[in-house]
CSV table of C-alpha atoms in Angstrom, one decimal:
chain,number,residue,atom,x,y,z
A,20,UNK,CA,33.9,-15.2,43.6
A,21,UNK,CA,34.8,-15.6,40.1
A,22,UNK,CA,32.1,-15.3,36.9
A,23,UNK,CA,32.5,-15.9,33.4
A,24,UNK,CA,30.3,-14.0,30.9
A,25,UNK,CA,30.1,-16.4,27.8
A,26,UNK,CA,27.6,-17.1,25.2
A,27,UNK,CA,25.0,-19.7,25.1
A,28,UNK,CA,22.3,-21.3,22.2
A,29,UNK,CA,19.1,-21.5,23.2
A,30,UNK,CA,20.0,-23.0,26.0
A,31,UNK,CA,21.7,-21.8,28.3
A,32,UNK,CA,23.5,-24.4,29.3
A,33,UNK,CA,25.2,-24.8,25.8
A,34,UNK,CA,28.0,-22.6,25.9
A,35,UNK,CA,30.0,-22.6,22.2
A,36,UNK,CA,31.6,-19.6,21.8
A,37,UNK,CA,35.4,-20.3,20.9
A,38,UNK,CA,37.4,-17.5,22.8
A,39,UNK,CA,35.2,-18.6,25.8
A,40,UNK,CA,36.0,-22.3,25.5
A,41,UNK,CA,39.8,-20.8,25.7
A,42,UNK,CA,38.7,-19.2,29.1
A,43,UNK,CA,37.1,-22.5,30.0
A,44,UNK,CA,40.1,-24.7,29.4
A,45,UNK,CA,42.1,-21.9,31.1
A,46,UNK,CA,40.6,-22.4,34.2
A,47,UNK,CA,40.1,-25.7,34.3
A,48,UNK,CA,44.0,-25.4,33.6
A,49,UNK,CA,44.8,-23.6,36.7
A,50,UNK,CA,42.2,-25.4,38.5
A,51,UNK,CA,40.1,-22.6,39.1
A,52,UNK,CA,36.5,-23.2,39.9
A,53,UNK,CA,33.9,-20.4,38.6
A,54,UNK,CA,30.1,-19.6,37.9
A,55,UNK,CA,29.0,-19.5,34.5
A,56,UNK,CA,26.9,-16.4,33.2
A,57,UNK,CA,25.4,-17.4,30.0
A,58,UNK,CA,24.4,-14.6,28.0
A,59,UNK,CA,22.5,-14.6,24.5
A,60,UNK,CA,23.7,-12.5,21.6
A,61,UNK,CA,21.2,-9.9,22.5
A,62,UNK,CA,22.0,-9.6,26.3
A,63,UNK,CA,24.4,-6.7,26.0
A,64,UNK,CA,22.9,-5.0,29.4
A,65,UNK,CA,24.7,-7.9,31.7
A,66,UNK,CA,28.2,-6.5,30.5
A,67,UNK,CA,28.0,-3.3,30.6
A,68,UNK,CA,29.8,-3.2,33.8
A,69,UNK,CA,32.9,-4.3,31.8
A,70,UNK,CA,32.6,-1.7,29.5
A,71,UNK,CA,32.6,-3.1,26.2
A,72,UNK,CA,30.3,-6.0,24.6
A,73,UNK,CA,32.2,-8.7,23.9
A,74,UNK,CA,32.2,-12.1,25.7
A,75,UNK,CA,34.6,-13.3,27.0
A,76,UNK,CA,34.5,-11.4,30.3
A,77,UNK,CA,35.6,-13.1,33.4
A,78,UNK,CA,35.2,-11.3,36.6
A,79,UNK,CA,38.0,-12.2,38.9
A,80,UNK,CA,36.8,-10.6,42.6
A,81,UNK,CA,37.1,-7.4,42.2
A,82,UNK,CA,38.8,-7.4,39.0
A,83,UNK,CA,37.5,-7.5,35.4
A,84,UNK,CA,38.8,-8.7,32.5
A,85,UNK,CA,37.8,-9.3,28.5
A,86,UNK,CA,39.6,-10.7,25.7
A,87,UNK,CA,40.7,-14.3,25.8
A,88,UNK,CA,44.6,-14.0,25.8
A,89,UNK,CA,44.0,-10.4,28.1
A,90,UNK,CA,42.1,-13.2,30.7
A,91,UNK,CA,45.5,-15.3,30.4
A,92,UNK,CA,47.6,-12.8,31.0
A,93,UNK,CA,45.6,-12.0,34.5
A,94,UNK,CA,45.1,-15.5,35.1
A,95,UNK,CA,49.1,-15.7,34.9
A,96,UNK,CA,49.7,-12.6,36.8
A,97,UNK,CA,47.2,-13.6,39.8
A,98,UNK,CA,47.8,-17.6,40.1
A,99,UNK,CA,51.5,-17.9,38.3
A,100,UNK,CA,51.6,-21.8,39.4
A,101,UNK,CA,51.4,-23.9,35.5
A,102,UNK,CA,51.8,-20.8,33.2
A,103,UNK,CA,49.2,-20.3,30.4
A,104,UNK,CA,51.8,-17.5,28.0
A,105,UNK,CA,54.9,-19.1,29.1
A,106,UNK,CA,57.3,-16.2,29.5
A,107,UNK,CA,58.1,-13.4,27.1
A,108,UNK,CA,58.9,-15.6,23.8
A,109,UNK,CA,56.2,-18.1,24.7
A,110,UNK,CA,53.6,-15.2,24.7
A,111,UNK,CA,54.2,-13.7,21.6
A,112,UNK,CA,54.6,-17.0,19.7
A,113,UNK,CA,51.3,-17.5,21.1
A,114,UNK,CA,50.2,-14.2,19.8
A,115,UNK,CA,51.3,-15.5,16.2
A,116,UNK,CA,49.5,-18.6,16.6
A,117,UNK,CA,46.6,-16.5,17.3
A,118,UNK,CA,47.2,-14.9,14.0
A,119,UNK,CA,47.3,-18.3,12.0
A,120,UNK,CA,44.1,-19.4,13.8
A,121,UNK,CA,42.3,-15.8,12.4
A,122,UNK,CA,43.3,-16.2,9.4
A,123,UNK,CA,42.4,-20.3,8.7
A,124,UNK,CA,41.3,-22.4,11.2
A,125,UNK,CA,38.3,-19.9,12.3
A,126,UNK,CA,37.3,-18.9,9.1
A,127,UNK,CA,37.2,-22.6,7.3
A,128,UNK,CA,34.8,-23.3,10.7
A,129,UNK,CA,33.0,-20.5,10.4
A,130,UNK,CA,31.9,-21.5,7.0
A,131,UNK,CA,30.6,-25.1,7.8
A,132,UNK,CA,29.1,-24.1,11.7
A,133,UNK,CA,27.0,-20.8,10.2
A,134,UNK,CA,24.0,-22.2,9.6
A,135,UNK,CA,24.2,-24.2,12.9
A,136,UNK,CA,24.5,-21.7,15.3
A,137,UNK,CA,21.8,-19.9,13.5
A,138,UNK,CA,19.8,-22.9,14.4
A,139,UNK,CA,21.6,-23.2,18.2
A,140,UNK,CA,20.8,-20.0,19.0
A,141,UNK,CA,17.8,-18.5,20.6
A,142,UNK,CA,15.1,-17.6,17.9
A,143,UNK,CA,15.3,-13.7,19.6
A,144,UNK,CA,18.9,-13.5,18.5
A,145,UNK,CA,18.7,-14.6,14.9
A,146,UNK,CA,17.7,-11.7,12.8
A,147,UNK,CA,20.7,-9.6,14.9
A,148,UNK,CA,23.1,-12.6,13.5
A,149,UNK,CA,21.9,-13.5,10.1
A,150,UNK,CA,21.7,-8.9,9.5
A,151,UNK,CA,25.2,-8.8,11.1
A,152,UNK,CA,27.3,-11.4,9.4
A,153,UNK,CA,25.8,-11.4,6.2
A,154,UNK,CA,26.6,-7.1,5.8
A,155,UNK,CA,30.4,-8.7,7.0
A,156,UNK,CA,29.8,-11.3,4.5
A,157,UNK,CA,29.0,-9.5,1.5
A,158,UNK,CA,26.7,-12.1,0.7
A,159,UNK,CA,23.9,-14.7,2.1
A,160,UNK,CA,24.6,-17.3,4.8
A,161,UNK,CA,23.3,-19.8,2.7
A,162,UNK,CA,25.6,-18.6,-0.5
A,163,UNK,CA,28.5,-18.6,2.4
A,164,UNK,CA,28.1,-22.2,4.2
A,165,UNK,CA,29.6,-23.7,0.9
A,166,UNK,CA,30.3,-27.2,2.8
A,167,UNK,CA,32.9,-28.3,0.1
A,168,UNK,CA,34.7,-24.7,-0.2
A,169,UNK,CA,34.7,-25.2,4.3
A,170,UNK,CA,36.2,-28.4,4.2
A,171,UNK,CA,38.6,-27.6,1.8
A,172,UNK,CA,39.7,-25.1,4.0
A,173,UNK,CA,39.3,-27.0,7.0
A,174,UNK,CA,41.4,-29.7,5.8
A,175,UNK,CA,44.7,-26.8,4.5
A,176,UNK,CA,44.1,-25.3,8.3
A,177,UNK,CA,44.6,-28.8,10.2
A,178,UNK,CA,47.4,-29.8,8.2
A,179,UNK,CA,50.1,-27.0,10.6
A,180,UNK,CA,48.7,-28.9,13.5
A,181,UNK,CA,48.0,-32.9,12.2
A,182,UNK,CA,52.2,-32.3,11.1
A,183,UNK,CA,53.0,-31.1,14.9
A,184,UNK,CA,50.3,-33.1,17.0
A,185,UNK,CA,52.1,-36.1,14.7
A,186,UNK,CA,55.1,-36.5,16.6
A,187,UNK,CA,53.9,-34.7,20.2
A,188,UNK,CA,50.9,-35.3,22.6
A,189,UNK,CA,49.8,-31.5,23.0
A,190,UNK,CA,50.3,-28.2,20.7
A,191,UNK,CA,52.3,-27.1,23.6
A,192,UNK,CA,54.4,-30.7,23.8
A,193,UNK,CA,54.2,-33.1,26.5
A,194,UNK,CA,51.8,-31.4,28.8
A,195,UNK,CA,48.4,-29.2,27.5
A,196,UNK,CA,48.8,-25.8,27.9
A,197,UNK,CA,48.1,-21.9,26.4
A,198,UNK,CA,48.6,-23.0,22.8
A,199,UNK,CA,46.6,-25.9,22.7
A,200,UNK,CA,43.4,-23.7,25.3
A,201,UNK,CA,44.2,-21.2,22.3
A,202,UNK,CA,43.4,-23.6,19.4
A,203,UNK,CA,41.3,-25.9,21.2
A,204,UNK,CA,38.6,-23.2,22.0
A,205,UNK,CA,37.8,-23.5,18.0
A,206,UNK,CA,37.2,-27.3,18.2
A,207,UNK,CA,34.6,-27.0,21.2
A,208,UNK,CA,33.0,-24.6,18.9
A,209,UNK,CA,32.2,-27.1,16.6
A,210,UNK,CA,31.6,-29.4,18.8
A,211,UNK,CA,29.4,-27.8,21.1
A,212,UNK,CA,27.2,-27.0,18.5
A,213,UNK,CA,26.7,-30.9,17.9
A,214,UNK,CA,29.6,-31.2,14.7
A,215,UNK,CA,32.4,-33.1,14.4
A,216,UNK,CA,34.4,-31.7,11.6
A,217,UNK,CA,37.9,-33.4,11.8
A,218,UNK,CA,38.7,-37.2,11.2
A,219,UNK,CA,38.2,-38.7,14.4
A,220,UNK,CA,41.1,-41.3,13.9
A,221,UNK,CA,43.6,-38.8,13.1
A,222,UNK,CA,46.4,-36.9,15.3
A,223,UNK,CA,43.6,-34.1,15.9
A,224,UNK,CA,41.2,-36.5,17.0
A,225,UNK,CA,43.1,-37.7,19.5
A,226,UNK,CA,44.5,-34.8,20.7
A,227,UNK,CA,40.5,-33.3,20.9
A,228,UNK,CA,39.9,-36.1,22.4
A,229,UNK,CA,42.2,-36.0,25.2
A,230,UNK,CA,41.7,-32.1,25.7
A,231,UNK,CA,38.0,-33.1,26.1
A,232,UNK,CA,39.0,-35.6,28.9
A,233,UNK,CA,40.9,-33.0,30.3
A,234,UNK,CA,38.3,-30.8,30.6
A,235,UNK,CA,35.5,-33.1,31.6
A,236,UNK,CA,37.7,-34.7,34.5
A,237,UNK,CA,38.2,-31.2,35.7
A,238,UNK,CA,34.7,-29.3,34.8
A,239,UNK,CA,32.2,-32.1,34.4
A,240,UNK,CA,30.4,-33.2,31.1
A,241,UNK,CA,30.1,-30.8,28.5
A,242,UNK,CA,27.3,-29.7,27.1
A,243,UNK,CA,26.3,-30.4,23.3
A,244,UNK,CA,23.4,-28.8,21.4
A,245,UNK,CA,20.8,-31.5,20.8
A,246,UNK,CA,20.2,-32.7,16.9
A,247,UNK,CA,17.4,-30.7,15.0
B,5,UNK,CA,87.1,-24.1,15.8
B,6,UNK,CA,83.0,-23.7,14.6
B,7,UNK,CA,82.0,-24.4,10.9
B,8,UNK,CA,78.9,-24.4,9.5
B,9,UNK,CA,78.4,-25.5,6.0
B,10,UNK,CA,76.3,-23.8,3.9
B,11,UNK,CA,74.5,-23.7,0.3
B,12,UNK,CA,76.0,-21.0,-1.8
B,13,UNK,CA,75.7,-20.3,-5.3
B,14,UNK,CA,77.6,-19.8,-8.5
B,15,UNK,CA,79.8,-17.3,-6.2
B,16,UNK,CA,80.8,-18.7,-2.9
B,17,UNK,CA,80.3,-15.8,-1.4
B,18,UNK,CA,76.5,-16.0,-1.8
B,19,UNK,CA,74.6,-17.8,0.6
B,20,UNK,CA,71.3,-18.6,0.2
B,21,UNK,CA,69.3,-21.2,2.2
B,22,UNK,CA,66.7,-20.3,4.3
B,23,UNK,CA,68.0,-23.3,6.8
B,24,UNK,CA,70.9,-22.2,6.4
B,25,UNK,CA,70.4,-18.2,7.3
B,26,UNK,CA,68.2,-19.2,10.4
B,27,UNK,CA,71.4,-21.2,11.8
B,28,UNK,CA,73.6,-17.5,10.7
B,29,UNK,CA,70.8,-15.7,12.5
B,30,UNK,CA,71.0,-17.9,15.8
B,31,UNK,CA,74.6,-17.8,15.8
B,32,UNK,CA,74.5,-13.8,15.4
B,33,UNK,CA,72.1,-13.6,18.5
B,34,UNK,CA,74.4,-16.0,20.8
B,35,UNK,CA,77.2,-13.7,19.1
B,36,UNK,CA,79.5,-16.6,18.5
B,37,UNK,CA,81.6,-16.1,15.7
B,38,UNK,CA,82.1,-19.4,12.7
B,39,UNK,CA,84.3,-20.1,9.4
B,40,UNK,CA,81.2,-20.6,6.6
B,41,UNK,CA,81.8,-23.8,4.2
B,42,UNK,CA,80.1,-22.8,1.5
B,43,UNK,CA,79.0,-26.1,-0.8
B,44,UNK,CA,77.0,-26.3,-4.3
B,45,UNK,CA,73.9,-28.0,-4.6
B,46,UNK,CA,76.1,-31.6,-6.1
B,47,UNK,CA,78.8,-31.1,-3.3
B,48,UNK,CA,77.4,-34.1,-1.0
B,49,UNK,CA,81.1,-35.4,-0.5
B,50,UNK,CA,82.3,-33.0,2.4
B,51,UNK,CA,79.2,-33.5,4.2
B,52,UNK,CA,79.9,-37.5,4.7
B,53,UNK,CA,80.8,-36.8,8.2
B,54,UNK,CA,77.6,-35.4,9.1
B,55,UNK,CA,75.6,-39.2,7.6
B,56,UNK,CA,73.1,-37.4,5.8
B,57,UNK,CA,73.2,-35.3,2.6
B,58,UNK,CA,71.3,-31.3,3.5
B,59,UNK,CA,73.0,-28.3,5.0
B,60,UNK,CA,73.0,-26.5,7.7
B,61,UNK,CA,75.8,-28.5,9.2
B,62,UNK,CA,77.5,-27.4,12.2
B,63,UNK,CA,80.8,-28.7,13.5
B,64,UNK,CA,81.5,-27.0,16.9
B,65,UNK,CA,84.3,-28.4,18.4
B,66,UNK,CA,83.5,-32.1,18.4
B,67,UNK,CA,80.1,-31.9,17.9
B,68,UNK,CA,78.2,-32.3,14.7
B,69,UNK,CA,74.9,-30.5,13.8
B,70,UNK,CA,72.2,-30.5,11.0
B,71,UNK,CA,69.1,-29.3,11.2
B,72,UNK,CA,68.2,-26.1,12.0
B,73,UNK,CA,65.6,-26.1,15.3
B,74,UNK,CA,68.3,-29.1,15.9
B,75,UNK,CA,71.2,-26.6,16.0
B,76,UNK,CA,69.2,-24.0,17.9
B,77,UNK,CA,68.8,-26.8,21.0
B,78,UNK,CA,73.0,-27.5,20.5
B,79,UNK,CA,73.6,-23.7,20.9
B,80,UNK,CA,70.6,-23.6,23.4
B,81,UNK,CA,72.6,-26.2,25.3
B,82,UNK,CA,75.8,-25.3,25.1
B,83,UNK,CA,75.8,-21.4,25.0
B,84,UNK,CA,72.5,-21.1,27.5
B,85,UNK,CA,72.6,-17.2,27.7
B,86,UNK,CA,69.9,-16.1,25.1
B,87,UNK,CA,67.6,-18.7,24.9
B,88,UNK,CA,66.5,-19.1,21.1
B,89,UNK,CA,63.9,-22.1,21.8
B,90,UNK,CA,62.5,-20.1,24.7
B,91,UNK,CA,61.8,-23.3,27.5
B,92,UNK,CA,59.5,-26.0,26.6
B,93,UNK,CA,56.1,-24.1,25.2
B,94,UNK,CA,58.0,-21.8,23.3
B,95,UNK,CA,60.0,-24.8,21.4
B,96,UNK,CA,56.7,-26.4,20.8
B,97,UNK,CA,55.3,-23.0,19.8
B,98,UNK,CA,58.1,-22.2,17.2
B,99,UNK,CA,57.8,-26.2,15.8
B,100,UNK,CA,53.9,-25.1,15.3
B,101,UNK,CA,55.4,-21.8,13.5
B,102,UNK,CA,57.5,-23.9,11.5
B,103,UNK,CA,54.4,-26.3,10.4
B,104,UNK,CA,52.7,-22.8,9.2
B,105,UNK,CA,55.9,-21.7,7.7
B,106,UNK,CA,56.1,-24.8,5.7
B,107,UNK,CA,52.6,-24.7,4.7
B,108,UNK,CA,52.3,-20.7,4.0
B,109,UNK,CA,55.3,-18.7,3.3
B,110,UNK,CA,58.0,-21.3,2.3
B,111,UNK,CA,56.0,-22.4,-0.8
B,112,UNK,CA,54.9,-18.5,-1.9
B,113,UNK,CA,58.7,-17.5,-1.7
B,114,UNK,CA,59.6,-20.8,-3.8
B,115,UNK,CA,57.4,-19.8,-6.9
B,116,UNK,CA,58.8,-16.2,-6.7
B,117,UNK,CA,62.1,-17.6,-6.5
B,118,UNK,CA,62.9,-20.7,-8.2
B,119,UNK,CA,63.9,-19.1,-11.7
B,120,UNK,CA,66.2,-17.1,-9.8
B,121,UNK,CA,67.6,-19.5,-8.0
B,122,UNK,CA,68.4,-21.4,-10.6
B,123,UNK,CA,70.1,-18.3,-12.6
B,124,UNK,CA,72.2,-17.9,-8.8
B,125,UNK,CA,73.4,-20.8,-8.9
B,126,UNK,CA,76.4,-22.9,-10.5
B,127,UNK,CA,75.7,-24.1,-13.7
B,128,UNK,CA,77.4,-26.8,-13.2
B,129,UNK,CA,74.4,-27.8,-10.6
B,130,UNK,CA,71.4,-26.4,-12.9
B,131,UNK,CA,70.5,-29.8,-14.3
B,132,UNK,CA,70.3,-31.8,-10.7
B,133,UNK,CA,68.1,-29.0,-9.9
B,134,UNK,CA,65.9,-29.0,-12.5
B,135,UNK,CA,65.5,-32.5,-12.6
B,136,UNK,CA,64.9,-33.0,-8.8
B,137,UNK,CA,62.0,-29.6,-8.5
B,138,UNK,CA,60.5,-30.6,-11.6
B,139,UNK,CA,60.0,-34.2,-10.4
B,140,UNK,CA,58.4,-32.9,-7.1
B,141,UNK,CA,56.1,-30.6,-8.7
B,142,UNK,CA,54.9,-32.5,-11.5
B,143,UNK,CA,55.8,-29.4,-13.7
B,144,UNK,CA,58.4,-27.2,-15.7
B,145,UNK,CA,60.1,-24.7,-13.5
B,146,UNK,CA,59.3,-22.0,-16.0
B,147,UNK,CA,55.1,-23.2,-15.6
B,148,UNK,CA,55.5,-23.1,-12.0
B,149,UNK,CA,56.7,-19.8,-11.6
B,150,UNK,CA,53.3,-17.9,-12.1
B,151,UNK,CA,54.4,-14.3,-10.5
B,152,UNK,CA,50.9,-13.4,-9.9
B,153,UNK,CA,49.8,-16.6,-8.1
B,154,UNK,CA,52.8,-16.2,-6.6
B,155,UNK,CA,52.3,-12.7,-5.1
B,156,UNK,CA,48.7,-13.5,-4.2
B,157,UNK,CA,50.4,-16.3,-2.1
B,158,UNK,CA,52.6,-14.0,-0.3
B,159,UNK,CA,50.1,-11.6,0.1
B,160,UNK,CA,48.2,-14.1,2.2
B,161,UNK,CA,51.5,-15.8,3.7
B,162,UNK,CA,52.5,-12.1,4.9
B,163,UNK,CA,49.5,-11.3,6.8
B,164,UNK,CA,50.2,-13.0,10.3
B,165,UNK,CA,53.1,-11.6,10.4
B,166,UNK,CA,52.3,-8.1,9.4
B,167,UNK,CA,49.2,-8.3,12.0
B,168,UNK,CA,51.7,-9.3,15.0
B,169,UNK,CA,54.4,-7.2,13.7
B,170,UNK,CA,52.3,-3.8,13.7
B,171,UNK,CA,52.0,-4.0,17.3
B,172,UNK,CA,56.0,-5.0,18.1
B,173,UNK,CA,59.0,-4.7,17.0
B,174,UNK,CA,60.4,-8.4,16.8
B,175,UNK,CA,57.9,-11.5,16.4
B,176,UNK,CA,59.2,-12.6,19.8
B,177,UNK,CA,58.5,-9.5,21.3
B,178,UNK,CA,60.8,-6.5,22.3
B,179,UNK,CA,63.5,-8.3,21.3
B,180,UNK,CA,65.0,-10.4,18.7
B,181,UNK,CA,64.7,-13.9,19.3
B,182,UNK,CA,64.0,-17.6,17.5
B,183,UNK,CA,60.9,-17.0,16.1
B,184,UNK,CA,62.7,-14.1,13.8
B,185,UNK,CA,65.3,-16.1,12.9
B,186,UNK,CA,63.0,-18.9,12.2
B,187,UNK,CA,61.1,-17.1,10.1
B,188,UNK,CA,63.6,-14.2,9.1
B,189,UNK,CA,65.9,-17.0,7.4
B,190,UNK,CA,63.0,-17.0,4.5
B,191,UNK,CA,63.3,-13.0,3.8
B,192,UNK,CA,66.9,-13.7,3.8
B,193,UNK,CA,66.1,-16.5,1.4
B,194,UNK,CA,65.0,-13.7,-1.4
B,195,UNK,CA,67.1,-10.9,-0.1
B,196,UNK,CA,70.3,-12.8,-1.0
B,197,UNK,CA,69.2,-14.2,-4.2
B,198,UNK,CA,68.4,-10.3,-5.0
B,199,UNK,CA,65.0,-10.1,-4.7
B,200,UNK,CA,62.9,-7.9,-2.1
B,201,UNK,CA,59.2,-9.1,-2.9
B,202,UNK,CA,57.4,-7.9,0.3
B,203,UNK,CA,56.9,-3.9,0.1
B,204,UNK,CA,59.7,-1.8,2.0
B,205,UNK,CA,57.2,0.8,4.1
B,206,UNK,CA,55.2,-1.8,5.9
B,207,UNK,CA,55.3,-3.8,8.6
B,208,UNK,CA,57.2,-6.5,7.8
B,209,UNK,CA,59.4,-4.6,5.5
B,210,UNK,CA,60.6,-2.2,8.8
B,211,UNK,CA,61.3,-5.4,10.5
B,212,UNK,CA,63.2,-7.4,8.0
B,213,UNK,CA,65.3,-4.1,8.0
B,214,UNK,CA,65.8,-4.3,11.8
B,215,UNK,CA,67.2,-8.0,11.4
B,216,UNK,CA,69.3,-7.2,8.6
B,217,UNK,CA,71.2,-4.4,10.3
B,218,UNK,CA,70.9,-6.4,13.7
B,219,UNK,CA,72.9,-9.0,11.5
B,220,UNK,CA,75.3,-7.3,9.5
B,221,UNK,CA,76.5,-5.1,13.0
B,222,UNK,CA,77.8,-8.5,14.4
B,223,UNK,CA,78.4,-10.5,11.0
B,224,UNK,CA,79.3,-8.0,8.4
B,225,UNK,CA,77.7,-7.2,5.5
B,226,UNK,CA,75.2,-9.5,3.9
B,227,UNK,CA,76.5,-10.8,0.3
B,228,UNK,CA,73.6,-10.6,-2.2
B,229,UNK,CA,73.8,-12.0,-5.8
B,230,UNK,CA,74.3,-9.7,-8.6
B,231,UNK,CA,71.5,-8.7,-11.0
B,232,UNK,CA,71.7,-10.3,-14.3
């Protein structure tokens, strides 16, 4: 029996967290089937078991595991067939990636999806999100979601990846793998939450695109929040 | 017989490019030993045998190089022990680097540097340089060169690697490998031309320290250019 604890909107069956989408496109990488345990932002109870609070948390029999790249490492160690890490070197350059991501691609997304997950998510969990980010923040979500500051930033973070995805199918080259479950977990973000925030008709496009087929062939449709 | 031809500056003995110092790096790791050809910026003649005009060239044996992840899949190939590319994610992974690199720390290091680089070098190439970096960036060297804008640059370029490097040693883990060199040819960019612009009791600093001493034990010491 395998389970993954990830966070949903309203609804429960619109999951959009990014370092769950990793998880997702993880499994669906190893072809590993599992139950989905939507939990709100308030449902901390549900995790307790794992003994921290943080989604992702993928229960593995009797194993259990948190933190997206942690979950790769187990998924590596207990199914090694198609590697997520991809050896000693490949795991640390995906560690550095990771850094890249923190520091632009999540940040210029947070930005423009802030005021939609406020709106995606369930009307319980709302004052815990707006209090939370905006004491991180320093300021108001509305001040924050500046939506020409976000897509200037958005377009400087795409530019590493429009120059590689350019000349190469996948982030990790002629076959999907950890880097592009890494980075790709950000773009179902946006896109679970009903955005599409990158030019469709551009390398990213298609490469979202075809990680998208990927992951429906293997997992079935995925689930967008419905327009306001 | 291996050559590789190199950028150097007013003295021959100073080498300079970051291309350049990534291909010194590699060759360090695979420990095989090479006679430099150091040429000035307007020495394009002994480089006709390569067909095109930009060091790093390597000539190993009958083979001819340029490029520098292009000469790390030549020594890859032909001196397998101590992989640098690290299999087929972690090329794709240090490519994706690279396209940070580019973006991030390459530019940052260039506004610190370019008034120094063109003190370095001969003055016999001064003009060509000028001429050819003023064109590009639509401004006078000296109006480019805003230390301030360019620290806050570096401050930002620096953090990835100061996150991944406080928990490891190397950036490709527990050892050295080509992500350090990849990146490591930058620090050895400023190092040489004199300069140390990232601070000495951090993270980074401590590491650029390791592959400094990692590469003067097998290649001697490193020549920098004198002060003014």
């Amino acid at each position: 029996m395998r389970e993954l604890y990830e966070l949903c909107g309203a609804s429960p069956e619109v999951v959009f967290s990014p370092y769950c989408w990793r998880v997702r496109l993880a499994l669906a990488h190893k072809g590993l089937d599992f139950a989905s345990r939507p939990l709100r932002f308030a449902d901390k109870e549900p995790l307790a078991f794992s003994g921290q609070q943080l989604v992702p948390v993928l229960r593995d029999g009797e194993t259990t595991v948190h933190d997206s790249l942690a979950i790769f490492r187990h998924l590596d160690e207990h199914y090694p067939e198609h590697s997520l890490l991809g050896g000693v070197p490949g795991e640390s350059r995906l560690r550095l990636i990771d850094q890249y991501v923190a520091l632009d691609l999540r940040p210029a997304l947070f930005r423009l999806l802030v005021l939609r997950i406020l709106e995606c998510i369930d009307p319980a969990d709302r004052d815990y999100f707006r209090q939370s980010r905006e004491k991180a923040l320093g300021m108001s979500l509305e001040a924050f979601a500046d939506r020409d500051a976000g897509q200037a930033q958005l377009a400087r973070a795409l530019q590493p990846l429009s120059a590689l995805l350019a000349g190469q199918p996948w982030l990790d080259g002629a076959a999907p793998g950890g880097a592009d479950y890494l980075v790709g977990g950000f773009f179902f973000w946006a896109w679970c939450l009903g955005e599409q925030l990158w030019p469709e008709d551009s390398p990213v496009g298609a490469w979202f695109h075809r990680l998208l087929a990927f992951c429906e062939e293997r997992q079935g449709p995925v689930q967008r929040a419905a327009n306001s």
